Coordinates of C-alpha atoms and ligand atoms in Angstrom, one line a residue:
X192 CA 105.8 90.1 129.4
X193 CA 108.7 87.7 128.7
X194 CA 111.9 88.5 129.5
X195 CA 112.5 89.4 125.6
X196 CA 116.3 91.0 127.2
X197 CA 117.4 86.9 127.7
X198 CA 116.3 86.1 124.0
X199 CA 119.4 88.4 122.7
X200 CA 121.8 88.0 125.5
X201 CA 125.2 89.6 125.4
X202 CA 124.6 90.4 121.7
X203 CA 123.7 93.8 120.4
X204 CA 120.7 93.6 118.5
X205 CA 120.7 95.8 115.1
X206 CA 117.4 95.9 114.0
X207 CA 116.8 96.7 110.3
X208 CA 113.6 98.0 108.5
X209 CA 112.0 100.5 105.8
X210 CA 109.3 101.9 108.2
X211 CA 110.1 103.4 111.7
X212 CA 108.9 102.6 115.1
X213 CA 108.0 106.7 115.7
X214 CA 107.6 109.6 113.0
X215 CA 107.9 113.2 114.0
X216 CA 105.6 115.0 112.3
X217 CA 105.2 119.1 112.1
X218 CA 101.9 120.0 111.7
X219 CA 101.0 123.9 111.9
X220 CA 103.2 124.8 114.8
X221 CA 103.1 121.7 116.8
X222 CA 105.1 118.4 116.9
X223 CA 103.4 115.4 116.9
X224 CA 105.2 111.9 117.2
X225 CA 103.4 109.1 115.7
X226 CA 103.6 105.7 115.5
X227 CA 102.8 103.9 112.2
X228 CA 99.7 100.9 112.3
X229 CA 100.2 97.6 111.9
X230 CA 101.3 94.6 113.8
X231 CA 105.2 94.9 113.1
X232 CA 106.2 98.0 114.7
X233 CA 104.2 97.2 117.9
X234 CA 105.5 93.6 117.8
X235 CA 109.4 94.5 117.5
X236 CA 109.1 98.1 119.8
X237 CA 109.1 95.9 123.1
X238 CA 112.0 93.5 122.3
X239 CA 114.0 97.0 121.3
X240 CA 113.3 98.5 124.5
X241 CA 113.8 95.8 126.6
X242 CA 117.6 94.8 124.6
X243 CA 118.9 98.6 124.5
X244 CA 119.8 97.9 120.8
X245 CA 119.5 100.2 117.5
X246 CA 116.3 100.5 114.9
X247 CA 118.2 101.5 111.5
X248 CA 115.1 102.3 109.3
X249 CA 114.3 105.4 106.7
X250 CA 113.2 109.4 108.0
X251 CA 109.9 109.6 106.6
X252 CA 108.5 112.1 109.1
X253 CA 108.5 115.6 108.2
X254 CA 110.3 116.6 111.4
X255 CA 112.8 113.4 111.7
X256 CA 115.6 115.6 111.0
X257 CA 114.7 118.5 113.3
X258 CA 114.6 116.1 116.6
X259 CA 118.0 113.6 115.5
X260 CA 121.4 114.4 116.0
X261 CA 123.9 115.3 113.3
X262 CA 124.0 111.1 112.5
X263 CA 120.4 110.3 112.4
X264 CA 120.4 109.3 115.7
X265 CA 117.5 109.8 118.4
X266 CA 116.3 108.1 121.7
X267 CA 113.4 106.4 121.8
X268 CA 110.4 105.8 123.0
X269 CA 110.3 110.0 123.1
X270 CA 108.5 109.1 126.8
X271 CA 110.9 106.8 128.1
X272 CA 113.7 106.6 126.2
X273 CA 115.6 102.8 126.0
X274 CA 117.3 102.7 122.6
X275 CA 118.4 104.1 119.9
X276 CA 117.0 105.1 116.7
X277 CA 119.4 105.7 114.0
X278 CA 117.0 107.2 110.7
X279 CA 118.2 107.1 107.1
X280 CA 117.3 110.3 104.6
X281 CA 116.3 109.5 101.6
X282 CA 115.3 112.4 99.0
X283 CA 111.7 112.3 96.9
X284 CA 113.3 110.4 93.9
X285 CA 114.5 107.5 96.3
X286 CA 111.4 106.7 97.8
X287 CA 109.4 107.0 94.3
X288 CA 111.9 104.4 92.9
X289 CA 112.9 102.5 96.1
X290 CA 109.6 102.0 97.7
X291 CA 106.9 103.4 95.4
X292 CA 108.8 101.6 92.4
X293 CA 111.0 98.6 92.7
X294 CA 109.3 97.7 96.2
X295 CA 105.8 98.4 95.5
X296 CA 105.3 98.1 91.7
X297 CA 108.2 95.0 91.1
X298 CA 108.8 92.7 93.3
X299 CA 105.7 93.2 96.0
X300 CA 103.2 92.1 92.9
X301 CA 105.7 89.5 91.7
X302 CA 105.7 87.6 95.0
X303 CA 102.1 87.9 95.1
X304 CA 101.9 86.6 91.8
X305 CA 100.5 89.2 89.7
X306 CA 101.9 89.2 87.2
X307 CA 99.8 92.2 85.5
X308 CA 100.8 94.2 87.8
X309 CA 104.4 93.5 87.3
X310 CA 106.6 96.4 86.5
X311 CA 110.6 96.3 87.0
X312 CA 111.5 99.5 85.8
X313 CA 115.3 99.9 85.6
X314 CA 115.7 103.1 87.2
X315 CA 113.1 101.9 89.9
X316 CA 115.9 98.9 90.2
X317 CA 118.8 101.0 90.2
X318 CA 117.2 103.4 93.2
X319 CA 116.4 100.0 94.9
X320 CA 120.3 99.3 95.2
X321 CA 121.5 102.4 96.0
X322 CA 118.9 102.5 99.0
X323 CA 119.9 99.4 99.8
X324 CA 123.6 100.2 100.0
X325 CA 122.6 103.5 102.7
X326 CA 120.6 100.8 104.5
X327 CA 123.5 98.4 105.0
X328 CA 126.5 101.6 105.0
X329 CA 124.9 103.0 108.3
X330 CA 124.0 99.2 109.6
X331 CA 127.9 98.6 109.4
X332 CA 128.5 102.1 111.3
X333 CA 126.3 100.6 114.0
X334 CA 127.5 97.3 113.6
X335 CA 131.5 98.2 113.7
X336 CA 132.9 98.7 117.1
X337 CA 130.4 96.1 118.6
X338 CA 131.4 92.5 119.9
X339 CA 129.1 90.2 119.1
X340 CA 126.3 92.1 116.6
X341 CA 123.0 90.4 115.6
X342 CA 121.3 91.7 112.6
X343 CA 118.2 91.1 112.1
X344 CA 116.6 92.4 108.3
X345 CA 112.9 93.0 108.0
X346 CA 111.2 92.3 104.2
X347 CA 111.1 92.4 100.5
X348 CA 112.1 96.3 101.0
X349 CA 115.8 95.3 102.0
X350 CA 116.4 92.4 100.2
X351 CA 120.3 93.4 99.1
X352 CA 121.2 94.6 102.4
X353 CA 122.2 91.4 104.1
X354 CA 125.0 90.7 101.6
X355 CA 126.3 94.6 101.3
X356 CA 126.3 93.9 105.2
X357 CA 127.9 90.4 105.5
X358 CA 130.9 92.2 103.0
X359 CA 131.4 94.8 105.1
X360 CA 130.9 92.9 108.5
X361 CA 132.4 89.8 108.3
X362 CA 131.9 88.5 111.8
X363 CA 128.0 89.2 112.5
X364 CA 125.3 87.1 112.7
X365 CA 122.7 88.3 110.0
X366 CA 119.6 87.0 109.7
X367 CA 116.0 88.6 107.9
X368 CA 112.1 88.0 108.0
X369 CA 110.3 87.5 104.5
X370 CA 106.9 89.1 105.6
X371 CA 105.4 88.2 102.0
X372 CA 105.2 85.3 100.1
X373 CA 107.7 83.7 97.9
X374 CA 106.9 82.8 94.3
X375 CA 107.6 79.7 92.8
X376 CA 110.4 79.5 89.9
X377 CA 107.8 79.9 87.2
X378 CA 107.0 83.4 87.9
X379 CA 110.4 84.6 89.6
X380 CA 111.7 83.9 86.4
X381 CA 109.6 86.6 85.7
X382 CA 112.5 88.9 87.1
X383 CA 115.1 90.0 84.4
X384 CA 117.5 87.7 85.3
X385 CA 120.0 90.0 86.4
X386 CA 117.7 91.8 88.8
X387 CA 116.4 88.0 90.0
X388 CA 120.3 86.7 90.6
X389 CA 121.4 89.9 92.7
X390 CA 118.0 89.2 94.8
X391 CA 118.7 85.7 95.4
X392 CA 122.5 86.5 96.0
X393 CA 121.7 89.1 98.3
X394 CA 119.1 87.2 100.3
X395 CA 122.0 84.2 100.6
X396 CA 124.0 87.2 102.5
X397 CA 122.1 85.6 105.4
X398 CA 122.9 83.3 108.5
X399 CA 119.1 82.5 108.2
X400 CA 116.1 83.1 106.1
X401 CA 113.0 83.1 107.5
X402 CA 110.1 83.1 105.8
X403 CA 105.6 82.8 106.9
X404 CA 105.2 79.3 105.8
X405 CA 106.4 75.9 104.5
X406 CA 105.4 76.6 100.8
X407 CA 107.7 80.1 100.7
X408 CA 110.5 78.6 102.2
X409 CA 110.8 75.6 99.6
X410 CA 109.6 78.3 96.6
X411 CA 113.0 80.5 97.7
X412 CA 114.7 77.2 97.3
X413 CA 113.7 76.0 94.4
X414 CA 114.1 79.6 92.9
X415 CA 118.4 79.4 94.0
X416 CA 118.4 75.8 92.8
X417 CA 117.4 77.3 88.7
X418 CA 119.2 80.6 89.3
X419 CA 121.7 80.1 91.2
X420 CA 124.1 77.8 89.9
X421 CA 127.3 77.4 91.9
X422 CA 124.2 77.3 95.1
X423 CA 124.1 73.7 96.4
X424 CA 121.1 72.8 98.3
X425 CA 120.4 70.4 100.8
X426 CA 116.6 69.9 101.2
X427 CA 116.9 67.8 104.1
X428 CA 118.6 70.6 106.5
X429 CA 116.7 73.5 104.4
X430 CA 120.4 74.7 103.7
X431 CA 121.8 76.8 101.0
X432 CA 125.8 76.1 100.5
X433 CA 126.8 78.9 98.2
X434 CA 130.5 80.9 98.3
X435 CA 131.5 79.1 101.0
X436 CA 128.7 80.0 103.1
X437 CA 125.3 78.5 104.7
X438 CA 122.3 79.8 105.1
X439 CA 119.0 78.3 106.3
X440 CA 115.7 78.4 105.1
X441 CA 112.7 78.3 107.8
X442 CA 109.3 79.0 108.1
X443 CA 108.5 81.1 111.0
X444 CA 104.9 82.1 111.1
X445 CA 104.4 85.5 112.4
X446 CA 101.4 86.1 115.1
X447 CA 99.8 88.8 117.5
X448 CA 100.2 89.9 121.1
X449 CA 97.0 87.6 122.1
X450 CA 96.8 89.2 125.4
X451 CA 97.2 92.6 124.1
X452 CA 94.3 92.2 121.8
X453 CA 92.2 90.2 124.2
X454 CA 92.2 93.3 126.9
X455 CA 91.2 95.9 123.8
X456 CA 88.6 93.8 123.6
X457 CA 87.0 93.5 127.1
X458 CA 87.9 96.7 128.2
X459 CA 84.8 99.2 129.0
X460 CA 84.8 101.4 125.9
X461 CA 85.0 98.6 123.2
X462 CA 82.5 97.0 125.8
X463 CA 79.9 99.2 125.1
X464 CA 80.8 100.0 121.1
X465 CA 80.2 96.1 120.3
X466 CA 76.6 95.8 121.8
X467 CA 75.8 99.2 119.6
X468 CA 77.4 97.8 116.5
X469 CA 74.8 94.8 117.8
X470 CA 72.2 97.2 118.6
X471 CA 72.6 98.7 115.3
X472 CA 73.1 96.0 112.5
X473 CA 71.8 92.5 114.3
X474 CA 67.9 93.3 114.9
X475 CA 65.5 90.7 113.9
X476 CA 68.1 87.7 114.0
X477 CA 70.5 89.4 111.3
X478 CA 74.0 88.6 111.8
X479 CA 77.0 91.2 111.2
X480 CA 79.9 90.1 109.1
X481 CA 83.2 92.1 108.8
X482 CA 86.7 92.1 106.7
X483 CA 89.4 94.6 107.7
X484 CA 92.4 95.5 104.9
X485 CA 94.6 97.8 103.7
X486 CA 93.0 98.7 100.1
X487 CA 95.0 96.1 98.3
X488 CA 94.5 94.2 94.9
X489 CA 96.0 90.8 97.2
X490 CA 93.5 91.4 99.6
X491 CA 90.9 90.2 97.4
X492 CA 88.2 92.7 98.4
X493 CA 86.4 93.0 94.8
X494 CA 85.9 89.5 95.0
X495 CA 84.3 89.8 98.1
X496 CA 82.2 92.0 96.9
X497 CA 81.1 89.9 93.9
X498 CA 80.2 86.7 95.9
X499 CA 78.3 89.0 98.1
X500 CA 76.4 90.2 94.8
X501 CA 75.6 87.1 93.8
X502 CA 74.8 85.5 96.9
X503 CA 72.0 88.0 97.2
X504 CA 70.9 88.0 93.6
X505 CA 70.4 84.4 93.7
X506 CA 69.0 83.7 97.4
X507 CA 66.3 86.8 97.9
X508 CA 65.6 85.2 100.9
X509 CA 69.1 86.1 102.3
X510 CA 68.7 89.7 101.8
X511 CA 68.3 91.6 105.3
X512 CA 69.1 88.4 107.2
X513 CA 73.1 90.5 106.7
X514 CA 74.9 93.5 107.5
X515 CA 78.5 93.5 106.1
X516 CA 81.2 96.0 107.6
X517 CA 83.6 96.6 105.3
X518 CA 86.9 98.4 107.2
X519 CA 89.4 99.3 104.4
X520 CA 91.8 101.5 104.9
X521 CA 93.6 103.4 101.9
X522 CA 97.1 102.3 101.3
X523 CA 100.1 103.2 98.8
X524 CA 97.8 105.9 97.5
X525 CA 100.4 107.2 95.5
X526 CA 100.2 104.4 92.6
X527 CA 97.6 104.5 90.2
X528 CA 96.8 101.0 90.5
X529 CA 95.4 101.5 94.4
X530 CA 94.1 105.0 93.6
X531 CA 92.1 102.9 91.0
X532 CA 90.9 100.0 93.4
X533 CA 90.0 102.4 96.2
X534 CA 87.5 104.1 93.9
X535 CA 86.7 100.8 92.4
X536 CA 85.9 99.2 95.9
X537 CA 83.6 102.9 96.6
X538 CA 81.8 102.1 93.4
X539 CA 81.0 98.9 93.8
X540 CA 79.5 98.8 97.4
X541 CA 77.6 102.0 96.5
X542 CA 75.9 100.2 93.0
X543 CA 75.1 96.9 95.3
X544 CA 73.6 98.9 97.6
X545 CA 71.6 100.8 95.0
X546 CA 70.4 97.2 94.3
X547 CA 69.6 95.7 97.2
X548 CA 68.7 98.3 99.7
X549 CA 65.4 98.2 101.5
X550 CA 63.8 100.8 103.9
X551 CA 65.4 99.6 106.7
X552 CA 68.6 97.6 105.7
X553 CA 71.9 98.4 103.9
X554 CA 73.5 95.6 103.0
X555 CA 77.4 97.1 103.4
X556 CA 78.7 99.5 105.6
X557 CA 82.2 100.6 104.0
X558 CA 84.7 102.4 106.5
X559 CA 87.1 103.8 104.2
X560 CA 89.2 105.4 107.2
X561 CA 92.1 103.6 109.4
X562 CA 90.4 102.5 112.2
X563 CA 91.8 102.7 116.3
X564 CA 93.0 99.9 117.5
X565 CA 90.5 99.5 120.4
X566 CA 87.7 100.6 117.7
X567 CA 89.0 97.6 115.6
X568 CA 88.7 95.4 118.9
X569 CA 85.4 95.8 119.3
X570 CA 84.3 95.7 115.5
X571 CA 86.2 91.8 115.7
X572 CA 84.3 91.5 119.1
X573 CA 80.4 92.4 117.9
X574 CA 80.8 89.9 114.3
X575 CA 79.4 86.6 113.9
X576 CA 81.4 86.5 110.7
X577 CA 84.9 87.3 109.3
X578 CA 85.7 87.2 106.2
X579 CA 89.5 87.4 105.0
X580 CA 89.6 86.9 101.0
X581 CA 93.7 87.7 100.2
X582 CA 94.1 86.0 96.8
X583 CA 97.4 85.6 98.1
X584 CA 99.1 86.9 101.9
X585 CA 102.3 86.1 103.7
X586 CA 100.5 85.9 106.7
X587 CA 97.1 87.6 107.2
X588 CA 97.5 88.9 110.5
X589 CA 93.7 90.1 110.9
X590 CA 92.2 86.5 110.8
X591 CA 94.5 86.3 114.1
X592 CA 93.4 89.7 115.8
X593 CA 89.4 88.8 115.2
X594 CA 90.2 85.2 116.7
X595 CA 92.0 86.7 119.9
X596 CA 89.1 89.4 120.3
X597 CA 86.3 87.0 119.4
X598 CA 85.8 86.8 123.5
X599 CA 82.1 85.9 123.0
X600 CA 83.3 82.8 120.8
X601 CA 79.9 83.3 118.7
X602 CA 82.2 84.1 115.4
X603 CA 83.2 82.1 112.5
X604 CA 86.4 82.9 110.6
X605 CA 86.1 82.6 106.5
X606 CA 89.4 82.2 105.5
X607 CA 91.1 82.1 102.0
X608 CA 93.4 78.8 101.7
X609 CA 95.9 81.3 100.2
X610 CA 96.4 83.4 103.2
X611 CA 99.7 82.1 104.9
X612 CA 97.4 81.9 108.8
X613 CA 95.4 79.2 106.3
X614 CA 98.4 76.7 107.4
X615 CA 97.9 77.3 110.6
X616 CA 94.9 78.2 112.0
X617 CA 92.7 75.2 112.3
X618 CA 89.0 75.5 112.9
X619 CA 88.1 78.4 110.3
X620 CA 86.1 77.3 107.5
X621 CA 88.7 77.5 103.9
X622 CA 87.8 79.7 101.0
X623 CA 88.4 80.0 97.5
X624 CA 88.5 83.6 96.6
X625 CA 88.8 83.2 92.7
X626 CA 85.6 80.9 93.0
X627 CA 83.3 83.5 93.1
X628 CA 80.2 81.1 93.0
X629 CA 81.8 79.1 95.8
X630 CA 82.3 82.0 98.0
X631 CA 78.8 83.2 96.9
X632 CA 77.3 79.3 98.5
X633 CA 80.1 79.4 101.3
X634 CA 78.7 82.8 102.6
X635 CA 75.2 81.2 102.7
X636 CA 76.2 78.0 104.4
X637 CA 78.1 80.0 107.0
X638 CA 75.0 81.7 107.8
X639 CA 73.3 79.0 108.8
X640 CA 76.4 77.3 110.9
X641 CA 74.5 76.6 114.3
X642 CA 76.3 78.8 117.2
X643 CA 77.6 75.7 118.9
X644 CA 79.2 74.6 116.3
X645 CA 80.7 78.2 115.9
X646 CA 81.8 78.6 119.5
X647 CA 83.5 75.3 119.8
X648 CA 85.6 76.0 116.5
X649 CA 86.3 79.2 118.1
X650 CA 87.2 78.5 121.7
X651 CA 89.9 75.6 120.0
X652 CA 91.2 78.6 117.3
X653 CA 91.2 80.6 120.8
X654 CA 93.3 78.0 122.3
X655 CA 95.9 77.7 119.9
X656 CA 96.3 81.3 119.7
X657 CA 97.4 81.4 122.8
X658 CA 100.2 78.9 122.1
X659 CA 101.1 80.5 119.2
X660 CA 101.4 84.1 119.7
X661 CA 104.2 87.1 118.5
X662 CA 106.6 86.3 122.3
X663 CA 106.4 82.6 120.6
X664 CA 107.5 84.0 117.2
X665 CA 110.8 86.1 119.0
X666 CA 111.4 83.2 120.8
X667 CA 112.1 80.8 117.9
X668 CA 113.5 82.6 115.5
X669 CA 116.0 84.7 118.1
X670 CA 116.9 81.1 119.9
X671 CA 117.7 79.7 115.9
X672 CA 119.8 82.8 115.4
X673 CA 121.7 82.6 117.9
X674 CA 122.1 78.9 118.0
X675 CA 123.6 79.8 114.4
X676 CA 127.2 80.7 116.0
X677 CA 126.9 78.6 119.2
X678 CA 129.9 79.9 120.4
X679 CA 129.9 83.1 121.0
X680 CA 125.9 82.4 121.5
X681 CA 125.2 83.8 125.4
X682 CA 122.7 80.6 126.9
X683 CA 119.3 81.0 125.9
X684 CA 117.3 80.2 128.7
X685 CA 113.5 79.3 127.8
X686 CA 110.5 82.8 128.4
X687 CA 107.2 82.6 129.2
X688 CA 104.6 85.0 128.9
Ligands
ADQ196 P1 99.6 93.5 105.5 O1 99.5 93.2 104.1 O2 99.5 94.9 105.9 O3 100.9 92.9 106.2 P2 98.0 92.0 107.6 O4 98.8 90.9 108.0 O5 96.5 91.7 107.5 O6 98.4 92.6 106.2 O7 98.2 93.2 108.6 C1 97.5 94.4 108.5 C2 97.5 95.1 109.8 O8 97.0 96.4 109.6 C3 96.7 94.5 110.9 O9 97.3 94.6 112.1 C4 95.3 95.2 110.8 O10 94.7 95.3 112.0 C5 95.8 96.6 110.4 N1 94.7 97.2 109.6 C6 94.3 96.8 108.4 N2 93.3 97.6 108.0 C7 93.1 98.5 108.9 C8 92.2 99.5 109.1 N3 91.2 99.9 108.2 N4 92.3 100.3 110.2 C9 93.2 100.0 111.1 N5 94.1 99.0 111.0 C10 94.0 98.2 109.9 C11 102.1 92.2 105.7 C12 101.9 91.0 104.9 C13 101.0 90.0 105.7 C14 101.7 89.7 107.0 C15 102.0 91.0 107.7 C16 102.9 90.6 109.0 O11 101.2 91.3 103.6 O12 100.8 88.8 104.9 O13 100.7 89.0 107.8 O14 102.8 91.8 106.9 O15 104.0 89.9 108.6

């Protein structure tokens, strides 16, 4: 591990997000503390424990309130206890319009750029401040009283508290990670225009914006330079100049604990589940694709499944030569629009394989279910094929996981030029997901990609990964933050994995 502790120094690190690092949940008569998927929470738990500092982030568990004190407050990890947890309440009403409404159904489709999907309610918006304002009032409490604070904001969720904040704390260093993409002016504009200035405004409240890629970074600038008019920008510096204040704009790609993944994968059990997913869906020479999403319309996963449809009405000869796993988990339930694509997404692999089944093959395997961790290792492990369709993503941080698992280097990576790891990753084979007759050809090419040619694009993806993982990620962004206020900035000595 890196010493993650040097990255922060002297400096208390405030730490600021909607979801929580551990839920406690009631269910019958026991209590159960869980920790929420996905690549964030296990990414920023280490640097918390290992820098004392405080999680600020909303009580969503149905037994937060029994286990925190009369502030919010609890220790965590429950095991080990090394910092603080300090939980914000928020009644049914906020979370439909904070998070189910302003978050989900405004400005999450808006940077995604779907437009039809677009819905800035004003009630949703007027939730979304108030919310906001708890967020930043109890990150002030935490921050007050502290020397040298460093806030550090996480996604579209919060994007007002950095300027309620900044007021209220004049002193601290502020700073917040854009997980999604940024929409150019066209479709920001989108935003009723007083709903698009406070967002810009508020996002300004930072020492430092960082965003996935290149592309987001200029978007959000070009966004202040028509919206913002007392803003003046220098393009050179990526700097904002607005009130008096700076604040710069950088793209930070966000990665994976390499290592982390690369030991789910060799270890015994995942071992053994990859040669039976082999066993199982690669007799006679067939190879085994997979995709892995959260049900999501950005995820492109009905396109997916139209190129597959076509690929095998028009090449018979490809049918039973693949077996496609399809690991979607539901997500945001709650909204109509998802409840709608999960059922869509049932439909459809159900009707293709009504189509194209034969006595001994199905053509998809859907795994409607969050998968394990180690479970999801092994799937990455046993494919000769990934395929990762987003129509748009920040980041895409499966294409990453299935390169760092990939320990067999005998998969190719499929990869939509709109995911943000596009930029990055070099080696996977770019994909149009709205050109479903080019995915449909690309599928079939892939297919017949020879396996040397597969394992030497992987083993260079491999090797980049490794110079390019999550401890890489905290390193920049923590040594530009601090480098913001170089004096009262502790030195920041260089880490190593
Ligand atoms: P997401 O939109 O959730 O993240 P992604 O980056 O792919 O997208 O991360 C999803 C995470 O959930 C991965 O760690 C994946 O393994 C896990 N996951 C997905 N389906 C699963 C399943 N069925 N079972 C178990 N685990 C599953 C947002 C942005 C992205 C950005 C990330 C991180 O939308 O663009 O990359 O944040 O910044």
């Amino acid at each position: 591990m890196p010493e993650l502790s040097e990255l922060v120094g002297s400096r208390r690190l405030i730490l600021v997000s909607n979801r929580e690092p551990y839920e406690h949940v009631r269910t019958g008569g026991t209590l159960e503390v869980r920790r929420p998927p996905g690549g964030l929470v296990s990414a920023l738990d280490p640097l918390m424990r290992r820098t004392n500092g405080v999680w600020v982030a909303w009580g969503s568990g149905n037994a937060d309130r029994d286990v925190a004190d009369r502030t919010g407050h609890v220790a965590v990890p429950p095991e080990d206890p090394s910092y603080t947890l300090r939980r914000v309440w928020l009644d049914e009403s906020e979370v439909e319009g904070y998070y189910q409404g302003f978050a989900n159904s405004a400005l999450w489709p808006l940077c995604h750029m779907f437009a039809q999907h677009f819905e800035p309610r004003t009630e949703d918006w007027e939730r979304y401040r108030a919310v906001n304002e708890r967020f930043a009032e109890a990150v002030a409490e935490e921050a007050r009283g502290t020397p040298d604070p460093l806030i550090w904001v996480q996604d579209y969720h919060l994007a007002l508290v950095s300027a309620t904040v900044r007021a209220l704390v004049p002193g601290a260093v502020i700073h917040q990670f854009w997980h999604i993409p940024f929409p150019p002016p066209d479709i920001f504009q989108l935003m009723p225009l007083g709903m698009g200035v406070a967002l810009l405004r508020g996002m300004l409240g930072n020492d430092l914006l960082e965003f996935q890629t290149e592309r987001a970074a200029r978007n959000f600038l070009a966004c202040v330079d028509e919206l913002i008019p007392d803003a003046r920008i220098d393009l050179e510096r990526q700097q904002v100049i607005s009130e008096g204040r700076t604040t710069t704009v950088a793209a930070f790609p966000i990665s994976i604990d390499v290592a982390h993944y690369e030991s789910l994968a060799v270890e015994e059990g995942a071992t053994k589940l990859a040669a039976t997913l082999r066993d199982r869906y690669t007799k006679r020479g067939r190879q085994l694709a997979v995709s892995v999403d959260r049900v999501d319309y950005t995820k492109g996963i009905l396109e997916r499944l139209r190129a597959l449809d076509l690929m095998w009405s028009r090449h018979r000869e490809l049918r039973e030569c693949l077996v496609f796993l399809i690991v979607a988990t539901p997500s945001r339930s709650a909204l109509a629009v998802y409840k709608e694509l999960e059922d869509q997404v049932a439909e459809q692999v159900e009707q293709i394989n009504a189509r194209y089944r034969t006595k001994g093959w199905t053509p998809i395997v859907l795994i409607p279910e969050n998968v394990s961790a180690d479970r999801l290792a092994a799937i990455y492990r046993a494919a000769d094929l990934c395929l990762v369709s987003s129509l748009q993503d920040g980041m895409n941080l499966v294409a990453k996981e299935f390169v760092a698992c990939q320990v067999d280097e005998r998969g190719l990576l499929l990869l939509s030029r709109f995911a943000g790891a596009a930029e990055e990753i070099e080696g996977a084979t770019l994909i149009n997901p709205f050109n479903i007759d080019g995915l449909a050809e690309g599928l079939k090419s892939a297919l017949a990609v020879p396996l040397a040619e597969r394992r030497a694009r992987m083993s260079r993806m491999r090797s980049d990964l490794h110079n390019a993982t999550i401890f890489d990620w905290l390193e920049s962004i923590l040594t530009a933050a601090n480098q913001l206020r170089p004096r009262q900035s502790p030195s920041v000595r260089s880490i190593r994995v």
